[in-house]
Coordinates of C-alpha atoms and ligand atoms in Angstrom, one line a residue:
M1 CA -6.4 -46.0 6.0
A2 CA -7.3 -43.6 8.8
S3 CA -9.1 -44.9 11.6
F4 CA -12.6 -43.8 11.8
P5 CA -15.4 -42.3 14.0
T6 CA -17.8 -45.2 14.8
A7 CA -20.0 -42.1 16.3
L8 CA -21.5 -39.0 14.5
Q9 CA -18.9 -36.1 14.9
R10 CA -20.4 -32.5 14.1
N11 CA -18.0 -30.0 12.3
A12 CA -15.4 -32.9 11.8
S13 CA -12.1 -32.4 9.5
L14 CA -12.1 -34.4 6.3
Q15 CA -8.2 -34.3 5.9
A16 CA -7.0 -37.9 7.1
Y17 CA -10.0 -39.3 4.9
H18 CA -9.2 -37.9 1.3
S19 CA -6.2 -38.3 -0.9
F20 CA -5.7 -34.4 -1.8
G21 CA -5.2 -33.8 2.0
C22 CA -7.0 -30.2 1.8
K23 CA -8.1 -28.6 5.2
V24 CA -12.0 -29.2 5.1
Q25 CA -14.7 -30.3 7.4
A26 CA -17.9 -32.3 7.0
A27 CA -20.4 -30.9 8.8
G28 CA -21.0 -34.8 10.0
L29 CA -18.7 -37.8 9.9
A30 CA -19.5 -40.7 10.8
G31 CA -18.3 -44.8 9.8
F32 CA -20.5 -47.5 9.1
S33 CA -20.2 -51.3 9.3
G34 CA -23.4 -52.4 7.9
V35 CA -26.3 -50.8 5.4
E36 CA -28.8 -51.0 8.3
Q37 CA -26.9 -48.6 10.6
I38 CA -27.6 -46.0 7.1
P39 CA -30.9 -44.7 8.5
E40 CA -30.1 -44.2 11.9
L41 CA -27.2 -42.2 11.2
V42 CA -29.0 -40.1 8.5
A43 CA -31.9 -39.3 10.9
E44 CA -29.5 -38.4 13.5
A45 CA -27.2 -36.3 11.5
A46 CA -30.4 -34.1 10.0
L47 CA -28.4 -32.6 7.4
P48 CA -29.0 -31.6 3.8
S49 CA -27.0 -34.0 1.9
L50 CA -25.3 -37.5 2.1
L51 CA -22.0 -38.4 0.6
V52 CA -20.5 -42.0 1.0
L53 CA -16.7 -42.2 0.7
G54 CA -14.3 -45.3 0.3
G55 CA -10.8 -44.0 1.0
G56 CA -11.4 -41.0 -0.6
S57 CA -8.6 -41.2 -3.2
N58 CA -10.7 -39.9 -6.2
V59 CA -12.4 -36.8 -4.8
L60 CA -11.8 -33.3 -4.5
F61 CA -13.4 -31.1 -1.8
T62 CA -13.6 -27.4 -3.2
R63 CA -15.3 -26.3 0.6
N64 CA -16.4 -27.4 3.6
Y65 CA -18.9 -30.2 3.0
P66 CA -22.4 -29.1 4.1
G67 CA -24.0 -32.5 4.8
L68 CA -22.8 -35.9 6.2
V69 CA -20.2 -37.9 4.8
L70 CA -20.7 -41.4 5.5
L71 CA -17.3 -43.7 5.8
N72 CA -18.1 -47.1 4.5
R73 CA -16.2 -49.9 6.4
I74 CA -18.3 -53.3 5.3
M75 CA -15.6 -55.3 5.8
G76 CA -15.5 -59.1 4.7
M77 CA -14.8 -61.8 2.0
R78 CA -16.4 -64.8 1.1
V79 CA -16.1 -67.7 -1.2
E80 CA -19.5 -67.9 -2.4
K81 CA -19.6 -70.2 -5.2
E82 CA -16.7 -72.2 -7.7
D83 CA -16.9 -74.3 -11.1
E84 CA -14.4 -75.8 -12.6
Q85 CA -12.6 -72.4 -13.8
H86 CA -13.8 -69.8 -11.3
I87 CA -14.1 -68.7 -8.1
Y88 CA -16.6 -66.3 -7.2
L89 CA -15.8 -63.9 -4.3
R90 CA -18.0 -61.6 -2.5
V91 CA -16.0 -58.9 -1.1
G92 CA -17.2 -56.0 1.3
A93 CA -16.9 -52.7 0.1
G94 CA -14.9 -51.2 2.7
E95 CA -12.2 -53.4 2.0
N96 CA -9.0 -52.0 0.9
W97 CA -8.9 -52.7 -2.9
H98 CA -4.9 -53.6 -3.1
Q99 CA -4.9 -55.4 0.0
L100 CA -7.5 -57.6 -2.2
V101 CA -5.6 -57.9 -5.2
L102 CA -2.9 -59.3 -3.2
H103 CA -5.1 -61.6 -1.5
C104 CA -6.0 -62.9 -5.1
V105 CA -2.4 -63.4 -6.2
D106 CA -1.6 -65.7 -3.5
K107 CA -4.4 -68.0 -3.5
G108 CA -3.6 -68.2 -7.4
W109 CA -7.2 -66.6 -8.6
G110 CA -6.2 -64.4 -11.8
G111 CA -8.2 -61.4 -13.0
I112 CA -7.1 -58.3 -11.1
E113 CA -3.5 -58.5 -10.8
N114 CA -2.7 -55.8 -13.5
L115 CA -4.8 -53.5 -11.4
S116 CA -2.2 -54.0 -8.1
L117 CA -1.6 -50.5 -6.0
I118 CA -4.7 -48.6 -7.2
P119 CA -5.5 -46.7 -4.0
G120 CA -9.0 -46.9 -2.5
C121 CA -11.9 -49.3 -1.4
V122 CA -13.6 -52.4 -3.4
G123 CA -17.1 -50.3 -3.4
A124 CA -15.6 -47.4 -5.3
S125 CA -14.1 -49.6 -8.1
P126 CA -17.3 -50.0 -10.0
M127 CA -18.3 -46.8 -9.6
Q128 CA -16.0 -45.7 -12.4
N129 CA -14.9 -49.3 -13.6
I130 CA -10.9 -48.8 -12.4
G131 CA -9.2 -49.5 -15.0
A132 CA -5.0 -49.8 -15.4
Y133 CA -2.3 -51.5 -17.6
G134 CA -4.6 -53.2 -20.2
A135 CA -7.6 -54.6 -17.7
E136 CA -10.5 -52.9 -16.1
V137 CA -12.6 -54.3 -13.2
K138 CA -16.1 -54.8 -15.5
D139 CA -14.2 -57.7 -16.8
V140 CA -14.6 -59.3 -13.4
I141 CA -17.4 -58.2 -11.9
D142 CA -20.6 -60.8 -11.5
E143 CA -22.5 -58.5 -8.9
V144 CA -23.2 -55.7 -7.3
E145 CA -24.9 -55.0 -4.0
A146 CA -26.1 -51.7 -2.8
W147 CA -28.5 -50.2 -0.8
H148 CA -31.3 -47.8 -2.3
L149 CA -31.4 -44.6 0.1
P150 CA -34.8 -43.2 -1.3
D151 CA -36.4 -47.2 -1.4
Q152 CA -34.3 -48.1 1.8
Q153 CA -34.1 -51.5 0.3
V154 CA -31.1 -54.1 -1.2
I155 CA -30.8 -53.7 -5.1
R156 CA -28.4 -56.0 -7.1
F157 CA -27.0 -55.5 -10.1
N158 CA -25.5 -57.6 -12.8
N159 CA -22.7 -56.8 -14.9
S160 CA -24.8 -55.8 -17.8
D161 CA -27.0 -53.5 -15.4
C162 CA -23.9 -51.6 -14.1
R163 CA -23.2 -50.2 -17.8
F164 CA -19.8 -50.3 -17.4
G165 CA -17.7 -47.9 -19.6
Y166 CA -14.4 -46.2 -19.8
R167 CA -14.2 -44.6 -16.3
N168 CA -17.7 -44.8 -16.3
S169 CA -20.9 -46.5 -14.9
I170 CA -24.5 -46.4 -14.0
F171 CA -23.3 -45.5 -10.4
K172 CA -21.3 -42.2 -12.1
Q173 CA -24.7 -41.5 -13.9
E174 CA -28.3 -41.4 -12.8
L175 CA -27.5 -43.4 -9.7
K176 CA -25.1 -41.2 -8.1
N177 CA -25.6 -40.4 -4.3
L178 CA -28.8 -42.6 -4.8
V179 CA -27.1 -46.2 -3.8
V180 CA -24.7 -47.2 -1.7
I181 CA -22.7 -50.0 -2.7
S182 CA -22.4 -52.6 0.2
S183 CA -20.4 -55.3 -2.1
V184 CA -19.1 -56.8 -5.0
R185 CA -18.9 -60.3 -6.0
F186 CA -15.8 -60.9 -8.6
R187 CA -15.8 -64.0 -10.7
L188 CA -12.1 -64.8 -10.8
Q189 CA -10.0 -67.6 -12.9
K190 CA -8.9 -70.7 -11.2
Q191 CA -6.1 -71.0 -13.9
P192 CA -5.2 -67.5 -14.9
K193 CA -3.9 -66.5 -18.1
P194 CA -1.9 -63.6 -17.1
N195 CA -2.5 -60.3 -19.5
T196 CA 1.1 -59.3 -20.8
A197 CA -0.8 -57.2 -23.7
Y198 CA 0.2 -53.7 -22.4
G199 CA 3.7 -52.5 -23.8
A200 CA 5.1 -51.0 -20.5
I201 CA 4.4 -54.7 -18.4
R202 CA 6.4 -56.4 -21.0
Q203 CA 9.1 -54.3 -20.9
Q204 CA 9.2 -54.4 -17.0
L205 CA 9.2 -58.1 -16.8
E206 CA 12.2 -58.0 -19.1
A207 CA 14.0 -55.8 -17.2
M208 CA 13.3 -58.1 -14.1
Q209 CA 14.3 -60.6 -16.1
V210 CA 11.2 -63.1 -16.1
S211 CA 10.5 -64.8 -19.1
R212 CA 7.3 -67.3 -18.2
P213 CA 5.3 -64.8 -16.0
G214 CA 2.9 -65.7 -13.6
I215 CA 0.1 -63.6 -12.3
A216 CA 2.4 -62.7 -9.4
D217 CA 5.1 -61.7 -11.5
V218 CA 2.5 -59.4 -13.2
S219 CA 1.4 -57.5 -10.0
R220 CA 5.2 -57.1 -9.1
A221 CA 5.7 -55.9 -12.7
V222 CA 2.4 -53.3 -12.2
I223 CA 3.4 -52.0 -8.9
A224 CA 7.2 -51.4 -10.1
I225 CA 5.8 -49.4 -13.1
R226 CA 3.2 -47.3 -10.9
Q227 CA 5.8 -46.7 -8.0
S228 CA 8.1 -45.2 -11.2
K229 CA 5.9 -42.6 -12.3
L230 CA 2.5 -42.1 -10.1
P231 CA 3.1 -40.1 -6.9
D232 CA 2.4 -41.6 -3.3
P233 CA -0.8 -39.7 -1.9
K234 CA 1.1 -40.1 1.5
E235 CA 4.0 -37.8 0.3
I236 CA 2.1 -35.5 -2.0
G237 CA -1.6 -35.0 -2.2
N238 CA -3.5 -35.9 -5.4
A239 CA -6.0 -38.3 -6.7
G240 CA -4.5 -40.1 -9.6
S241 CA -5.7 -38.9 -13.1
F242 CA -7.5 -35.8 -13.0
F243 CA -9.1 -35.9 -16.6
K244 CA -10.2 -39.0 -18.7
N245 CA -7.9 -39.4 -21.6
P246 CA -10.2 -38.0 -24.5
V247 CA -12.2 -39.8 -27.0
V248 CA -12.2 -37.9 -30.1
K249 CA -12.9 -38.5 -34.4
T250 CA -10.7 -40.5 -35.8
A251 CA -11.0 -37.4 -38.2
V252 CA -10.2 -34.8 -35.8
A253 CA -7.5 -37.0 -34.5
D254 CA -5.8 -36.5 -38.3
E255 CA -5.9 -33.4 -38.2
L256 CA -3.9 -33.0 -35.3
L257 CA -1.6 -35.5 -36.2
A258 CA -0.9 -33.4 -39.3
Q259 CA -0.2 -30.5 -37.0
F260 CA 1.8 -32.3 -34.6
P261 CA 3.5 -35.5 -36.1
E262 CA 4.4 -36.7 -32.8
M263 CA 1.1 -37.0 -31.1
P264 CA 0.3 -40.5 -29.5
G265 CA -3.1 -41.9 -30.2
Y266 CA -4.6 -45.2 -29.7
P267 CA -7.6 -46.7 -31.8
D268 CA -10.8 -47.1 -29.6
T269 CA -14.4 -47.7 -30.5
A270 CA -14.8 -47.7 -35.0
G271 CA -14.2 -44.2 -35.9
Y272 CA -12.5 -43.1 -32.8
T273 CA -9.1 -42.7 -31.4
K274 CA -8.3 -41.8 -27.4
I275 CA -5.4 -39.3 -27.4
P276 CA -3.4 -39.3 -24.0
A277 CA -4.3 -35.8 -21.9
G278 CA -1.0 -36.1 -20.3
W279 CA 0.8 -35.5 -23.6
L280 CA -1.9 -32.8 -24.3
I281 CA -1.0 -31.3 -20.7
E282 CA 2.7 -31.7 -21.1
K283 CA 2.7 -30.2 -25.0
A284 CA 0.8 -26.9 -23.7
G285 CA 3.7 -26.3 -21.4
L286 CA 2.0 -27.2 -17.8
K287 CA 3.9 -30.0 -16.9
G288 CA 5.3 -29.4 -13.7
Y289 CA 3.4 -26.1 -13.7
R290 CA 3.0 -24.6 -10.1
Q291 CA 0.9 -22.1 -8.4
G292 CA 1.6 -22.2 -4.6
D293 CA 1.1 -25.5 -3.3
A294 CA -1.3 -26.7 -6.1
G295 CA 0.6 -27.5 -9.7
V296 CA 0.8 -30.2 -12.1
H297 CA 2.7 -33.4 -11.6
Q298 CA 6.9 -33.0 -12.7
Q299 CA 6.8 -37.3 -13.9
Q300 CA 3.0 -37.4 -15.1
A301 CA 1.0 -34.1 -16.6
L302 CA -2.6 -36.1 -15.9
V303 CA -2.0 -36.0 -12.2
I304 CA -2.5 -32.6 -10.1
V305 CA -1.1 -32.4 -6.9
N306 CA -1.2 -30.5 -3.7
H307 CA 2.6 -30.1 -2.5
G308 CA 1.3 -28.9 1.0
S309 CA -1.4 -26.5 1.9
A310 CA -3.3 -26.0 -1.5
S311 CA -6.9 -25.6 -0.8
G312 CA -9.7 -27.6 -3.0
E313 CA -10.6 -24.0 -4.7
E314 CA -6.8 -23.7 -5.6
L315 CA -6.6 -27.2 -6.9
L316 CA -9.6 -26.8 -9.3
A317 CA -8.2 -23.2 -10.6
V318 CA -5.1 -24.8 -11.8
A319 CA -7.1 -27.9 -12.8
Q320 CA -9.3 -25.0 -15.1
L321 CA -6.1 -23.4 -16.4
V322 CA -5.2 -27.1 -17.6
Q323 CA -8.5 -27.5 -19.5
K324 CA -8.5 -23.8 -21.1
K325 CA -4.8 -24.1 -22.2
V326 CA -5.9 -27.3 -23.9
S327 CA -8.6 -26.2 -25.4
D328 CA -6.7 -23.3 -26.7
M329 CA -4.0 -25.2 -28.4
F330 CA -5.8 -28.7 -29.0
G331 CA -9.8 -27.2 -29.8
I332 CA -10.1 -30.6 -27.1
S333 CA -12.5 -30.4 -23.9
L334 CA -11.0 -32.4 -20.9
E335 CA -13.5 -34.4 -19.0
K336 CA -12.6 -34.4 -15.3
E337 CA -12.8 -37.8 -13.9
V338 CA -12.1 -36.8 -10.3
N339 CA -15.4 -36.3 -8.3
I340 CA -15.6 -32.7 -7.2
L341 CA -17.3 -31.6 -4.1
P342 CA -19.7 -30.2 -2.9
Ligands
LIG1 P1 -13.8 -42.7 -3.1 O1 -12.8 -41.4 -3.2 O2 -13.6 -42.7 -1.7 O3 -15.1 -42.2 -4.0 C1 -14.8 -42.2 -5.5 C2 -16.4 -41.9 -5.7 O4 -17.0 -42.9 -5.4 C3 -17.0 -40.9 -4.5 O5 -18.2 -40.1 -5.8 C4 -17.6 -41.6 -3.9 O6 -19.4 -40.8 -3.3 C5 -18.6 -42.7 -4.6 N1 -18.3 -44.0 -3.7 C6 -17.5 -44.5 -3.0 N2 -17.5 -45.6 -2.5 C7 -18.8 -45.8 -2.6 C8 -20.1 -47.0 -2.3 N3 -19.7 -48.0 -1.3 N4 -21.1 -46.6 -2.6 C9 -21.5 -45.5 -3.7 N5 -21.0 -44.4 -3.8 C10 -19.6 -44.9 -3.5 N6 -8.0 -45.3 -10.7 C11 -8.2 -45.8 -11.9 O7 -9.5 -46.4 -12.3 N7 -6.9 -46.6 -12.3 C12 -5.8 -46.1 -11.6 O8 -4.5 -46.4 -12.4 C13 -5.8 -45.1 -10.6 N8 -4.6 -44.7 -10.3 C14 -4.7 -44.1 -8.9 C15 -3.6 -43.7 -8.5 C16 -3.5 -42.5 -7.5 C17 -1.9 -42.6 -6.9 C18 -4.6 -42.5 -6.8 C19 -4.6 -41.4 -5.7 C20 -5.8 -42.5 -7.4 C21 -5.8 -43.3 -8.6 N9 -7.3 -43.7 -9.4 C22 -6.9 -44.7 -10.1 C23 -8.4 -43.4 -8.9 C24 -8.5 -44.1 -7.6 O9 -7.5 -45.0 -6.9 C25 -10.1 -45.1 -7.6 O10 -11.3 -44.1 -8.5 C26 -10.7 -45.5 -6.6 O11 -11.3 -46.4 -7.2 C27 -11.5 -44.8 -5.6 O12 -11.8 -45.6 -4.7 P2 -12.2 -44.9 -2.9 O13 -12.6 -45.9 -2.2 O14 -10.8 -44.2 -2.4 O15 -13.1 -44.0 -3.9
LIG2 N1 2.0 -38.8 -21.6 C1 2.8 -38.1 -21.9 N2 3.5 -36.9 -21.0 C2 2.9 -37.3 -19.2 C3 2.2 -38.6 -19.8 C4 2.1 -39.1 -20.4 O1 3.4 -37.4 -22.8 O2 3.2 -36.4 -18.3 C5 1.8 -39.7 -22.7 C6 3.0 -40.8 -23.0 O3 3.0 -40.9 -24.5 C7 2.1 -42.2 -22.5 C8 0.5 -41.6 -22.7 O4 0.9 -40.4 -22.4 O5 2.7 -43.1 -23.2 C9 0.2 -42.7 -21.7 O6 0.8 -42.5 -20.3 P1 0.6 -43.5 -19.1 O7 0.8 -45.3 -19.5 O8 1.0 -42.7 -17.8 O9 -1.1 -43.4 -18.8 P2 -2.4 -42.4 -19.2 O10 -3.1 -42.5 -20.2 O11 -1.4 -41.0 -18.5 C10 -3.9 -43.9 -17.7 C11 -4.8 -44.1 -16.9 C12 -4.3 -44.3 -15.4 C13 -3.6 -45.8 -15.7 C14 -2.6 -45.7 -16.5 C15 -1.9 -47.1 -16.9 C16 -7.0 -42.5 -17.5 C17 -7.4 -41.4 -17.4 N3 -5.8 -42.9 -16.7 O12 -3.0 -42.9 -17.7 O13 -5.3 -44.5 -14.5 O14 -3.0 -46.2 -14.1 O15 -2.9 -45.4 -18.0 O16 -3.1 -47.7 -17.5 O17 -7.2 -43.0 -18.5 C18 -6.6 -43.1 -13.1 O18 -7.7 -42.9 -13.3 O19 -6.4 -41.9 -11.8 C19 -5.2 -43.5 -13.2 C20 -4.0 -43.2 -12.7

């Protein structure tokens, strides 16, 4: 993670603070290590809007940000309580997500190993209920603590208060830009049961010749899979999946299947089917598409990439082209997963 300014900076570059790496500025930029610093920084900046960033790995800036960007650097980890089966671990929102995973794997605490190598900070993990390889963070979140900006007070959310869904939560909806998540308490298993339900994990473990996997093996398998298909933002700008996988009525999926028998699909809630957006984009002929430095990744069509000096507007134009082509061909409208700013 890039080092961060402790004092307020004006007209500061955001290039090092977001994974698309576009050359944009914020009217104000500062880091904070405790929520009590927020009111002071907001008053000093006197700017029209506020955006909190962790690692900047799920945002796209389409132009200079006219407000104050605050980098959340609240650190710390402590075991708050434990029972026979669980460890309750409180983690500061500014901690790096993957380092947390490695720490838990090292301690033998299970529950987040399938989420290895997801970029970003702990504080953003409840935002879109991060998920990968058969796991979602909602299954281990016990409590989220946040600073409510309008009321200037701390609020605590239990798991059901967070209204988690697929890449969704109350923090991405009603409370967007109204709260600053300061810490998350995770409920981890002391006697972990490795989750190898996802086919790609089982294949990878087989390739690694692991027959009785523990959580460290699952973590290593997930890391290997991710490294083989997802671009590293240090080498090529991106924010992971740009769109959500669409969930459509099964009747709609069946009609499409009649036309495209090879189309993959997975049962979702009753009567609904999830279709991989990467397949739709590839089928629409856009895998590896490039317009200047903005494009669609060569190995994973769900990832929009910055090959060098693409602007946020250029990246957004490629995303819009993808939406149009997929809509024209399949009648499906792709919803953006990435947070578009301003
Ligand atoms: P940021 O980009 O900094 O912020 C994201 C949003 O959350 C913004 O709206 C921001 O304002 C808000 N926010 C951030 N911190 C706080 C806070 N403390 N309080 C309130 N609001 C806050 N995601 C997945 O779910 N699964 C994946 O498998 C996955 N793979 C990825 C692979 C790559 C290569 C990349 C680049 C991204 C991937 N992502 C994935 C997306 C991303 O890693 C996650 O969304 C991650 O949680 C973002 O964390 P961040 O700290 O970088 O968030
Ligand atoms: N596919 C293609 N072509 C492509 C890409 C994918 O045909 O170019 C098809 C294949 O059929 C493949 C299927 O899509 O089997 C699924 O692909 P993959 O396993 O790569 O997963 P995904 O659906 O594209 C989702 C998440 C990822 C997460 C992986 C693994 C969303 C929006 N994305 O991607 O999360 O890491 O599953 O669980 O749900 C993210 O949110 O940023 C992210 C990377």
